Short mmCIF file of C-alpha atoms (C1' of nucleotides) in Angstrom, two decimals:
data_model
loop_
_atom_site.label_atom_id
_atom_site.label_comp_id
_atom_site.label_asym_id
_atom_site.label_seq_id
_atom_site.Cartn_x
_atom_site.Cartn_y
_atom_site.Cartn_z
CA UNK J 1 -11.74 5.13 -1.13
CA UNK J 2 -12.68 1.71 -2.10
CA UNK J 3 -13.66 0.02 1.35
CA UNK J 4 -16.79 1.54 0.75
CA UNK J 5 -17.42 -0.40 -1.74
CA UNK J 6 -16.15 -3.56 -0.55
CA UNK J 7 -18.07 -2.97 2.32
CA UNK J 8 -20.89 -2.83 0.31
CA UNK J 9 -19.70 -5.98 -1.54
CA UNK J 10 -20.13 -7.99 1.72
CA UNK J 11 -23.21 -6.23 2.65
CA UNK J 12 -24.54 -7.68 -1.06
CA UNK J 13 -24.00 -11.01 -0.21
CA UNK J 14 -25.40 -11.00 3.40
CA UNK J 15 -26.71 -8.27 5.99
CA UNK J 16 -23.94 -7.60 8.53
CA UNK J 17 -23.36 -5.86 11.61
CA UNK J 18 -20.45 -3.35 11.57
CA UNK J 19 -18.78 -6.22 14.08
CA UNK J 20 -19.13 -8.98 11.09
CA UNK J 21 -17.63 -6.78 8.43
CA UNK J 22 -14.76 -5.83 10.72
CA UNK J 23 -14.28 -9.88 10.93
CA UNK J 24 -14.60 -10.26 7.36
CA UNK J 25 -12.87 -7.98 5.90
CA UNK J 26 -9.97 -8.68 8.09
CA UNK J 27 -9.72 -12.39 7.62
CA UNK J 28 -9.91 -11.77 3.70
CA UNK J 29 -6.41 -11.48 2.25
CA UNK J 30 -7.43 -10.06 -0.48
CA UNK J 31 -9.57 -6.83 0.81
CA UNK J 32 -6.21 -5.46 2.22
CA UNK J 33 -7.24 -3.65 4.80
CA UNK J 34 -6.81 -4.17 8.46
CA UNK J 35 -10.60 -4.39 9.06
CA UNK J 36 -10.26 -1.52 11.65
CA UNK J 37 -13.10 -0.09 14.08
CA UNK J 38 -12.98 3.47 13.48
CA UNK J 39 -13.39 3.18 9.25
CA UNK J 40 -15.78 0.71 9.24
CA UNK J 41 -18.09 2.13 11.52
CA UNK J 42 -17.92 5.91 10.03
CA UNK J 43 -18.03 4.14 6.85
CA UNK J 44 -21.15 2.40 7.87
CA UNK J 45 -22.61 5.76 8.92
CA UNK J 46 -21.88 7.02 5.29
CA UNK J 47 -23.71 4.43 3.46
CA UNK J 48 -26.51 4.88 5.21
CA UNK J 49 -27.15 8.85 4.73
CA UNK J 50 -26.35 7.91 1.16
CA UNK J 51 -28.99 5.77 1.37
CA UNK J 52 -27.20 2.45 -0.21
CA UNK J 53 -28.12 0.35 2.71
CA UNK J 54 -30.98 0.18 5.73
CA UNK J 55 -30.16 -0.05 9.62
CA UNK J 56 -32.12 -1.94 11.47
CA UNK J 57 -31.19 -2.82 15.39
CA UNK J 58 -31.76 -6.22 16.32
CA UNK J 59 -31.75 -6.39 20.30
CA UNK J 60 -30.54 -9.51 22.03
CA UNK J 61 -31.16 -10.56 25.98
CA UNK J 62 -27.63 -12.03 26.30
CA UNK J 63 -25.37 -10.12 24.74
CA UNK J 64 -25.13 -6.44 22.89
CA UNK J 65 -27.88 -5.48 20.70
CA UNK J 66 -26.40 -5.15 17.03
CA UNK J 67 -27.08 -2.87 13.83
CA UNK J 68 -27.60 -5.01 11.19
CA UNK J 69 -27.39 -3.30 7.63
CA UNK J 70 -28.88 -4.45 4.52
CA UNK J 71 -27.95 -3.65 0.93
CA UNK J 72 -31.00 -1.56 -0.85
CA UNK J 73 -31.67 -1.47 -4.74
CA UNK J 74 -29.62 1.71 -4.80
CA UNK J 75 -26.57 -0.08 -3.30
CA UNK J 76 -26.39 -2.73 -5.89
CA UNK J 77 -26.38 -0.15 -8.38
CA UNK J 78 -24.17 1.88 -7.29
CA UNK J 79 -21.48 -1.61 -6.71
CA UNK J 80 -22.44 -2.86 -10.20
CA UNK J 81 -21.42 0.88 -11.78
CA UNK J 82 -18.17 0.57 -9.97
CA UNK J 83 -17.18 -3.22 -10.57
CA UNK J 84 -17.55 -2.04 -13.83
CA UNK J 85 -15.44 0.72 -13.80
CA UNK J 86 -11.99 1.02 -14.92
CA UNK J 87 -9.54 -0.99 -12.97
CA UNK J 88 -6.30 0.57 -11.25
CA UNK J 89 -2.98 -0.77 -11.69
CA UNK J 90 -1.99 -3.18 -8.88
CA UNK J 91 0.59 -1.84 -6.17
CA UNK J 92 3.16 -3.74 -4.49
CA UNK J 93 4.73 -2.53 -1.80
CA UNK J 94 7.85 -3.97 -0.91
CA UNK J 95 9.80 -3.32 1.69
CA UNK J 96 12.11 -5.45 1.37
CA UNK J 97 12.90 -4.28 -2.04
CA UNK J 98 14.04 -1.00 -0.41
CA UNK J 99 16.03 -3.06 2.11
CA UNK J 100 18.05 -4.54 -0.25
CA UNK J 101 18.67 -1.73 -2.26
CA UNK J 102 21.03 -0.23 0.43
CA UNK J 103 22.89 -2.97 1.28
CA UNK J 104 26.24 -1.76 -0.17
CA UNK J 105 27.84 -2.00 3.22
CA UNK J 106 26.99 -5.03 4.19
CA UNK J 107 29.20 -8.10 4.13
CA UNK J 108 28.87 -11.75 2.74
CA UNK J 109 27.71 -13.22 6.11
CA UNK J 110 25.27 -10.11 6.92
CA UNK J 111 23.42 -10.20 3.19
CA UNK J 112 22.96 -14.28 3.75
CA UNK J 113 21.42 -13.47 7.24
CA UNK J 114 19.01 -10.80 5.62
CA UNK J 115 17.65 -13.07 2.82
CA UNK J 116 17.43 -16.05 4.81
CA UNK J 117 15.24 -13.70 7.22
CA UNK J 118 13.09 -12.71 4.35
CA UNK J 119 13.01 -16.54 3.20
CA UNK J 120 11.58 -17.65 6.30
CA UNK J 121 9.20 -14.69 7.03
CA UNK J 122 7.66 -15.53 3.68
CA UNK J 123 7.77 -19.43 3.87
CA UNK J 124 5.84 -19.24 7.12
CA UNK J 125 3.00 -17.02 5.22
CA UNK J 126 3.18 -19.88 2.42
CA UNK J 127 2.29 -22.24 4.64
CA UNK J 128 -0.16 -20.20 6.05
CA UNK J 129 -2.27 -19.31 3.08
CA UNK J 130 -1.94 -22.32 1.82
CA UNK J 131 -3.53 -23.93 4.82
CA UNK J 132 -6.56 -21.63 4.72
CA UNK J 133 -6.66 -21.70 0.65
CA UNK J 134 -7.28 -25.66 2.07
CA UNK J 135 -9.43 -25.25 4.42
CA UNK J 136 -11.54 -22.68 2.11
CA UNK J 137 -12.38 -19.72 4.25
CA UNK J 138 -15.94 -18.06 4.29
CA UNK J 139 -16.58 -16.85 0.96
CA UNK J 140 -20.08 -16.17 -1.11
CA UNK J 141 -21.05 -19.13 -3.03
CA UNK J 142 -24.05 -17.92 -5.23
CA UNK J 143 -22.94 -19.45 -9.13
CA UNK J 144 -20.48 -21.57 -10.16
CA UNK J 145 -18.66 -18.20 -11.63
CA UNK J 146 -18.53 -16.53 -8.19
CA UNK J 147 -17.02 -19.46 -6.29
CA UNK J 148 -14.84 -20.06 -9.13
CA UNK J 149 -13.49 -16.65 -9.18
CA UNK J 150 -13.07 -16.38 -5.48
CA UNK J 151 -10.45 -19.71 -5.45
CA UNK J 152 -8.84 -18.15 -8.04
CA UNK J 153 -8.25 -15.05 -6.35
CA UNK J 154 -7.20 -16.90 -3.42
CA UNK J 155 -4.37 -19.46 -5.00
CA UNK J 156 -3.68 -16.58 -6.84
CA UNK J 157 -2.38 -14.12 -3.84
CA UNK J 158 -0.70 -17.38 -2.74
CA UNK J 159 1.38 -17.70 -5.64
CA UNK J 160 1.88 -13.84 -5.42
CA UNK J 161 4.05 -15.18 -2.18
CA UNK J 162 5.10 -18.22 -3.59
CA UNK J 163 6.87 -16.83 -6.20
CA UNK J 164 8.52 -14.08 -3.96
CA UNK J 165 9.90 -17.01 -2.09
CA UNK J 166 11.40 -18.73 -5.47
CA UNK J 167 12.85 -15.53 -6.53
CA UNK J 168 14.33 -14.93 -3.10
CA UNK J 169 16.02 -18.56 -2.93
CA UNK J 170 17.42 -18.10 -6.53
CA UNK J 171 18.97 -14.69 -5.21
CA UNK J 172 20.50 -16.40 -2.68
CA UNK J 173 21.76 -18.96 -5.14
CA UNK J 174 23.13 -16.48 -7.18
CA UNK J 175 25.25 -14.12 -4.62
CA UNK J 176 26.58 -17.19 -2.99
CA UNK J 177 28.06 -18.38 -6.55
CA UNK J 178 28.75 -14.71 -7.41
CA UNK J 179 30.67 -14.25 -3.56
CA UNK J 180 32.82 -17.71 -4.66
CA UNK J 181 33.53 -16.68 -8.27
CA UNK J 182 35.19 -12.76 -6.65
CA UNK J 183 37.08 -14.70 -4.40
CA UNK J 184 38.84 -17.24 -6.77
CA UNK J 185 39.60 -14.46 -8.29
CA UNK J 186 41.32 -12.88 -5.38
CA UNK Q 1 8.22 4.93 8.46
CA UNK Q 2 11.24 4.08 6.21
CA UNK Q 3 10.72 6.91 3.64
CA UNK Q 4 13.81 8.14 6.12
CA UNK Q 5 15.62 5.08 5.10
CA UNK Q 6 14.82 5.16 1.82
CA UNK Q 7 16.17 8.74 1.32
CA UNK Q 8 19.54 8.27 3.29
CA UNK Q 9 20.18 5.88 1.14
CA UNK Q 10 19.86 7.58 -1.64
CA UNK Q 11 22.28 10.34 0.42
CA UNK Q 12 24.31 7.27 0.93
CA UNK Q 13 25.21 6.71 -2.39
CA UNK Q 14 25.54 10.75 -3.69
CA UNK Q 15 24.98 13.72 -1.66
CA UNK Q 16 21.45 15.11 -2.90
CA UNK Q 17 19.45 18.46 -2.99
CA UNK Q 18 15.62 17.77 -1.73
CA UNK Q 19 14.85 18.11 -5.58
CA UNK Q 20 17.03 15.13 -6.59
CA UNK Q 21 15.78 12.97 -3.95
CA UNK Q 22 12.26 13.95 -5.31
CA UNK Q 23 13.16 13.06 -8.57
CA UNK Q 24 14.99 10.20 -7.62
CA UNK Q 25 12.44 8.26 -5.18
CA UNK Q 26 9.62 9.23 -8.08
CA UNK Q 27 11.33 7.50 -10.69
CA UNK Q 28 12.49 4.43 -8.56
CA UNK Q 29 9.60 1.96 -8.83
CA UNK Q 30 10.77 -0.03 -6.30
CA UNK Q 31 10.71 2.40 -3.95
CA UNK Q 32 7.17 2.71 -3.72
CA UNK Q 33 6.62 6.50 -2.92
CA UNK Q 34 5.12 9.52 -5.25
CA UNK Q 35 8.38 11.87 -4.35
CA UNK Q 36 6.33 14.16 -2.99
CA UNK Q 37 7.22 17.60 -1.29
CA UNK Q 38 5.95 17.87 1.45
CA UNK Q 39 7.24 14.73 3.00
CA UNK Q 40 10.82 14.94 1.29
CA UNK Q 41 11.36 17.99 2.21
CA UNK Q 42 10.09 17.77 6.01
CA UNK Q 43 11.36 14.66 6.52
CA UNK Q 44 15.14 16.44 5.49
CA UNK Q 45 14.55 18.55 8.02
CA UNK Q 46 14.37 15.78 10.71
CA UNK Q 47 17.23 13.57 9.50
CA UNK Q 48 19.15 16.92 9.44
CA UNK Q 49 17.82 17.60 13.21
CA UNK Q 50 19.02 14.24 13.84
CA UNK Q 51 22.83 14.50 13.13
CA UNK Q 52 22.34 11.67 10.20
CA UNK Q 53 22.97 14.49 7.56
CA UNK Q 54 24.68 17.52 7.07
CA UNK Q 55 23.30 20.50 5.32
CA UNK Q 56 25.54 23.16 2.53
CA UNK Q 57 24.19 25.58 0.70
CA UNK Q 58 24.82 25.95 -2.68
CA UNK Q 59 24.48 29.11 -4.53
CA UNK Q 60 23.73 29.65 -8.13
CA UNK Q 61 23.62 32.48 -10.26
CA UNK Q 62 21.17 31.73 -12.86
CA UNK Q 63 19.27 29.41 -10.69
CA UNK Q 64 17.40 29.11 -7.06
CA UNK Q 65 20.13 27.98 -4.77
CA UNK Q 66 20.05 24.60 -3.91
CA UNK Q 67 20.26 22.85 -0.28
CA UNK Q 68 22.63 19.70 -0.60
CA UNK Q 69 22.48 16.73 1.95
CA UNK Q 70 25.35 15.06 2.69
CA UNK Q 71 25.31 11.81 4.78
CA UNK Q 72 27.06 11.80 8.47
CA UNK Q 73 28.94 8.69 9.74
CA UNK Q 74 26.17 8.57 12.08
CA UNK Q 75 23.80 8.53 9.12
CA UNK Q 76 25.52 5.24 7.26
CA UNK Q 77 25.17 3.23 10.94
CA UNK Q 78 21.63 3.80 11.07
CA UNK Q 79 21.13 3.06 7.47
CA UNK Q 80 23.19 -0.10 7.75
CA UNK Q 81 21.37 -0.89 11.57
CA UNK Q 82 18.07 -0.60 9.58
CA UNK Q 83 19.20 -2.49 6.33
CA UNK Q 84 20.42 -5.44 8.64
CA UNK Q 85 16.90 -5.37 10.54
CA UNK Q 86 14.12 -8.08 10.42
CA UNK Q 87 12.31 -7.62 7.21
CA UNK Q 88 8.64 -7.26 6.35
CA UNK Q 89 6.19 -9.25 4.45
CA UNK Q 90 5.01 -7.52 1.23
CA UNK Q 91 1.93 -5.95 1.15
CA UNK Q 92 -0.01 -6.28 -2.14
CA UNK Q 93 -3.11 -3.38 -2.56
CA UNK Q 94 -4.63 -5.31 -5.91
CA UNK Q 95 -7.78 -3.15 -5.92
CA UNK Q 96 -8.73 -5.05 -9.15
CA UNK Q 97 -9.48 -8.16 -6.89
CA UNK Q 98 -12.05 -6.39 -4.81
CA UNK Q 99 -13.69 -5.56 -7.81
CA UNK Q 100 -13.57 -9.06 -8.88
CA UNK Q 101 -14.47 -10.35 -6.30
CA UNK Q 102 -17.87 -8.24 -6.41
CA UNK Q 103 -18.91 -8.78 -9.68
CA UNK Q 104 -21.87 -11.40 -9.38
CA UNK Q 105 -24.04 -9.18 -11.28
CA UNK Q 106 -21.97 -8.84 -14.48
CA UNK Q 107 -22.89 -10.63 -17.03
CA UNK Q 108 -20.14 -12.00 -19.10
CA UNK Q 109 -20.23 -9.29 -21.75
CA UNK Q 110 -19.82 -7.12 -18.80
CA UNK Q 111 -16.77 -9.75 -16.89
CA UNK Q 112 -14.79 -10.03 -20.55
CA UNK Q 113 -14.86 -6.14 -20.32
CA UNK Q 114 -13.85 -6.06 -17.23
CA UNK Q 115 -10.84 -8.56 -17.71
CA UNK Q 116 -10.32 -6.90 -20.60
CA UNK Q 117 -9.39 -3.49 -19.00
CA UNK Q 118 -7.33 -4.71 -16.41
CA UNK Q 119 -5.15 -7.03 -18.70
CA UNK Q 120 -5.31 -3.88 -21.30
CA UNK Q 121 -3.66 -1.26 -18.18
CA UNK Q 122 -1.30 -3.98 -17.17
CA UNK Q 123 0.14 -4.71 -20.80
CA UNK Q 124 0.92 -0.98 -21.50
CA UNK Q 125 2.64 -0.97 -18.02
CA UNK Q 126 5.33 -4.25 -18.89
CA UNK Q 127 5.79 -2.39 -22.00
CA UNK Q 128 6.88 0.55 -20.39
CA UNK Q 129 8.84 -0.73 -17.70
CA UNK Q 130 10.50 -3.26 -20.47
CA UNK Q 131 11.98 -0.42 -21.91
CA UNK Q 132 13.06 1.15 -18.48
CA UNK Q 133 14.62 -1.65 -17.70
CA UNK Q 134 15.96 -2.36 -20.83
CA UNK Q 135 17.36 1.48 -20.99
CA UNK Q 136 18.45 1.07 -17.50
CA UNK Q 137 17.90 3.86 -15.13
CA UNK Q 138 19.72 5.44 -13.00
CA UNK Q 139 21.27 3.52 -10.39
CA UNK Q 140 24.39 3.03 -7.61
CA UNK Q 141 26.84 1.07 -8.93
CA UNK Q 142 29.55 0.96 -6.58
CA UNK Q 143 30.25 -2.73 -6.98
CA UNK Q 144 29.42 -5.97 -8.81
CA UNK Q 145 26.67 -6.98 -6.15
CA UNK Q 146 24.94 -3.80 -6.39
CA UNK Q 147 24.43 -3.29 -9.71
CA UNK Q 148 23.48 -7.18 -9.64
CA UNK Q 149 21.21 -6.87 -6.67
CA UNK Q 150 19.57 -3.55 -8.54
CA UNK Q 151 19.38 -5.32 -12.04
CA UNK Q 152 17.56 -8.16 -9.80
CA UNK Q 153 15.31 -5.53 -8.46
CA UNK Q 154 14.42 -4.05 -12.07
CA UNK Q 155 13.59 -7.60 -13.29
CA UNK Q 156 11.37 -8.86 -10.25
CA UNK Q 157 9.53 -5.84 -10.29
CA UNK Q 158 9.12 -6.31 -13.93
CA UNK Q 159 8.61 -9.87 -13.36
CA UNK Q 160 5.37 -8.89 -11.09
CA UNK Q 161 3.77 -7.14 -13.26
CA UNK Q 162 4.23 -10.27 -15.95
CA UNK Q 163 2.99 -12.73 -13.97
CA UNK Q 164 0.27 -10.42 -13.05
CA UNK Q 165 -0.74 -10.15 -17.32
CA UNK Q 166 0.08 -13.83 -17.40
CA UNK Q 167 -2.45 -14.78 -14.44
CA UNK Q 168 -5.36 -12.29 -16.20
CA UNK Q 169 -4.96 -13.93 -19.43
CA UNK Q 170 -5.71 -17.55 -18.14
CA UNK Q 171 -8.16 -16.23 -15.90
CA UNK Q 172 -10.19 -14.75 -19.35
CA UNK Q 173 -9.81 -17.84 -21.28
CA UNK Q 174 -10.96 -20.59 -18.26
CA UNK Q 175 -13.71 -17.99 -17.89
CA UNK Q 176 -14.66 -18.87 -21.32
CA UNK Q 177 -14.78 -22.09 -21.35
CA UNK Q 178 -16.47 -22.11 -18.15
CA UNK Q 179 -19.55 -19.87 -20.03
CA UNK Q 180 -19.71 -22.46 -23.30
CA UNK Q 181 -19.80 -25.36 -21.28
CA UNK Q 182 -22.60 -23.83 -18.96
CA UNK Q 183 -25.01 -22.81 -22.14
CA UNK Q 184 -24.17 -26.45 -23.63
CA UNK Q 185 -26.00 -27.50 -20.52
CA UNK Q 186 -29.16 -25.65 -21.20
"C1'" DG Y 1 3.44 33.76 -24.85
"C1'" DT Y 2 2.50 29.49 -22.70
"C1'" DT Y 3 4.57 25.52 -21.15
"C1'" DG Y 4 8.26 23.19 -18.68
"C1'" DC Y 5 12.39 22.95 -15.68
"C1'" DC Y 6 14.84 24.35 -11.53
"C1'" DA Y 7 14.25 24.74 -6.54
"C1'" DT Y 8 12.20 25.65 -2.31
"C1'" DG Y 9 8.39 25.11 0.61
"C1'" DT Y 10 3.12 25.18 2.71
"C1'" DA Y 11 -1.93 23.86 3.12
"C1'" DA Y 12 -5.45 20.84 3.26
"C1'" DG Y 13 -7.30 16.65 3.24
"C1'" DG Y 14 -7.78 11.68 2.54
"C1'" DT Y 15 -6.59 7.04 4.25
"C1'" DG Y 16 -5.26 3.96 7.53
"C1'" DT Y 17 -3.40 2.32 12.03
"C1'" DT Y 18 -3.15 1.41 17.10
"C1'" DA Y 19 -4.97 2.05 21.28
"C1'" DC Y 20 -8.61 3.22 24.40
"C1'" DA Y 21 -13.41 2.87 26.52
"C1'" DT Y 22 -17.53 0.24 28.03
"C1'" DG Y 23 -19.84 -3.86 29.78
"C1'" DA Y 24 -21.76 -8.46 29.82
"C1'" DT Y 25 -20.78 -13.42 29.07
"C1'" DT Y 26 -18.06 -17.46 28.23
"C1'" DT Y 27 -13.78 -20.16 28.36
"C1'" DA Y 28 -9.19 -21.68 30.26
"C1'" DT Z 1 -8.83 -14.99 38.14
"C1'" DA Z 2 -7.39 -13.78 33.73
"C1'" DA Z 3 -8.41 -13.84 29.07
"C1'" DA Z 4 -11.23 -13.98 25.02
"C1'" DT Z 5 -15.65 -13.06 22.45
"C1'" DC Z 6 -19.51 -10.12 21.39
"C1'" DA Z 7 -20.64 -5.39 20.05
"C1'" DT Z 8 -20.42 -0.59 19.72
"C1'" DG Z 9 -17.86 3.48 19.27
"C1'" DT Z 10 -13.95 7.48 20.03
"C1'" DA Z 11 -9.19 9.62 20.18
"C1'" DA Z 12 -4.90 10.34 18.59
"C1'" DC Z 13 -1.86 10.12 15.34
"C1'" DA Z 14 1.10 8.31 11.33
"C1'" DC Z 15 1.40 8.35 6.57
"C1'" DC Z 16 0.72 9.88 2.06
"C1'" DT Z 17 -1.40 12.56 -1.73
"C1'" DT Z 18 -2.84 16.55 -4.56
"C1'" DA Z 19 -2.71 21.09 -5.10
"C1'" DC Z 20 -0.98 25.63 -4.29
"C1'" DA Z 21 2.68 29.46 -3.95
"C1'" DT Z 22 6.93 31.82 -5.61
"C1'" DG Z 23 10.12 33.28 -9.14
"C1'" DG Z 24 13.61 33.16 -12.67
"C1'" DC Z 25 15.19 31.08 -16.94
"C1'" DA Z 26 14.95 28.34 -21.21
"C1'" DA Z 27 12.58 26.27 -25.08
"C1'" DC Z 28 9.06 25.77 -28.64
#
DNA sequence: GTTGCCATGTAAGGTGTTACATGATTTA
DNA sequence: TAAATCATGTAACACCTTACATGGCAAC
């Protein structure tokens, strides 16, 4: 498990409140996870008896009081040792992919009508990211390295779509001249 | 889950024993699963349960006796009902970009190493699946568009992982720059 | 003689999701 | 008046993985 660790990642740039991580991590792209209730908060309950961060409540007249955790020295050490540890291989999961492998029984018309529907599912999440990769979303900002790193990161998982989207309109491309080449023959 | 769908289309193309489709699904990249047993073979147990497949026994003298799955008519409508369905969006898990994106206390020994090790696991992995797809594995090829739509599949998937090697490489080299011009500041 | 392949399956656990529950305040 | 936001947490369950269990046969 590695949201522990990018919860501590968040909770090394800022103290946060289980409520702000949930936020966070599920408005960044790139932490892939759903930034659900039940892990974070366990998760929060982890780090603490492990002693990488410090709870402290913080009450408030208007609204809920809040648990706001803070990173301690033990933390950081313990997210250094594993942003330095061996990388995993990246995972894609498509779908789609699967789709499209077992579509021997489909016709001309029905194949068109599946890739254009995987076209325009991806086009709309193109124009999407690229609209918050414009408007720059929250993101730490503590060295020219780290904000550099974090716009790469995010024009790079846009041109992870992007280029699904060019290699879906060229296989469109391709079956319709394929489809006209079988039939000329015919 | 589409595991399901996955598998009956494997039993779409060839009627399967639960240790083909294991072998099968594990060596198809694209289809994103380990080929585990306990999910293949539980999961044959509902599609059987189901009417989508029927169930022979096959006995062998020298060997176990197998169980082989053959696909119903009722089988190939659902698989074609669920290969017609609205796609969905790929997911990318790049675990490497959470550690990235947490590595303000690296120095740049410490990034390059980092970098290093991710583009070193991703360059062993095009090499390998260069010369899967180059061997070409085991596929359906029950007409021109599906060995084209599978050859497509090899090469994207391929293609991923390039773009992936290509996208660490720059990433190293504007990092470098980004360090000499810094210490020709100071 | 240990490892690997064939072939079936079970056990246990990790990871992740949706939905539910509470309760006050603000916005439409 | 209905919904959304703030803020915490629980329940139930889907999905997926590793490891274990059995047992014969073949290969090195």
């Amino acid at each position: 498990m590695s949201l522990k660790h990018a919860m501590l990642g968040f909770l090394s740039w800022q103290p946060h409140s289980g409520y702000d991580l949930k936020k966070q991590i599920g408005a960044s792209y790139t932490h892939h996870w759903s930034g659900n209730n039940n892990q974070i908060y366990r998760t929060l309950v982890e780090l603490h008896n492990e002693g990488l961060v410090t709870r402290e409540i913080e009450h408030q007249d208007d609204s809920p009081s809040r648990k706001i955790y803070t990173i301690t020295d033990a933390g950081r050490a313990e997210l250094k040792a594993w942003a330095m540890s061996q990388p995993d291989l990246p995972e894609w999961k498509i779908p789609f992919l699967v789709q499209l492998a077992w579509t021997h029984d489909l016709n001309a018309e029905e194949m068109d009508a599946l890739l254009a529907a995987y076209a325009e599912q991806l086009r709309m999440e193109v124009l999407m990211l690229r609209e918050q990769v414009h408007r720059g979303t929250s993101a730490p900002d503590r060295s020219a390295r780290e904000s550099f790193i974090w716009h790469q990161m995010a024009t790079h998982w846009l041109a992870l779509y992007e280029n699904e989207l060019v290699w879906i309109r060229s296989l469109q491309g391709e079956l319709h001249t394929q489809t006209k080449s079988e039939e000329d023959e015919t």
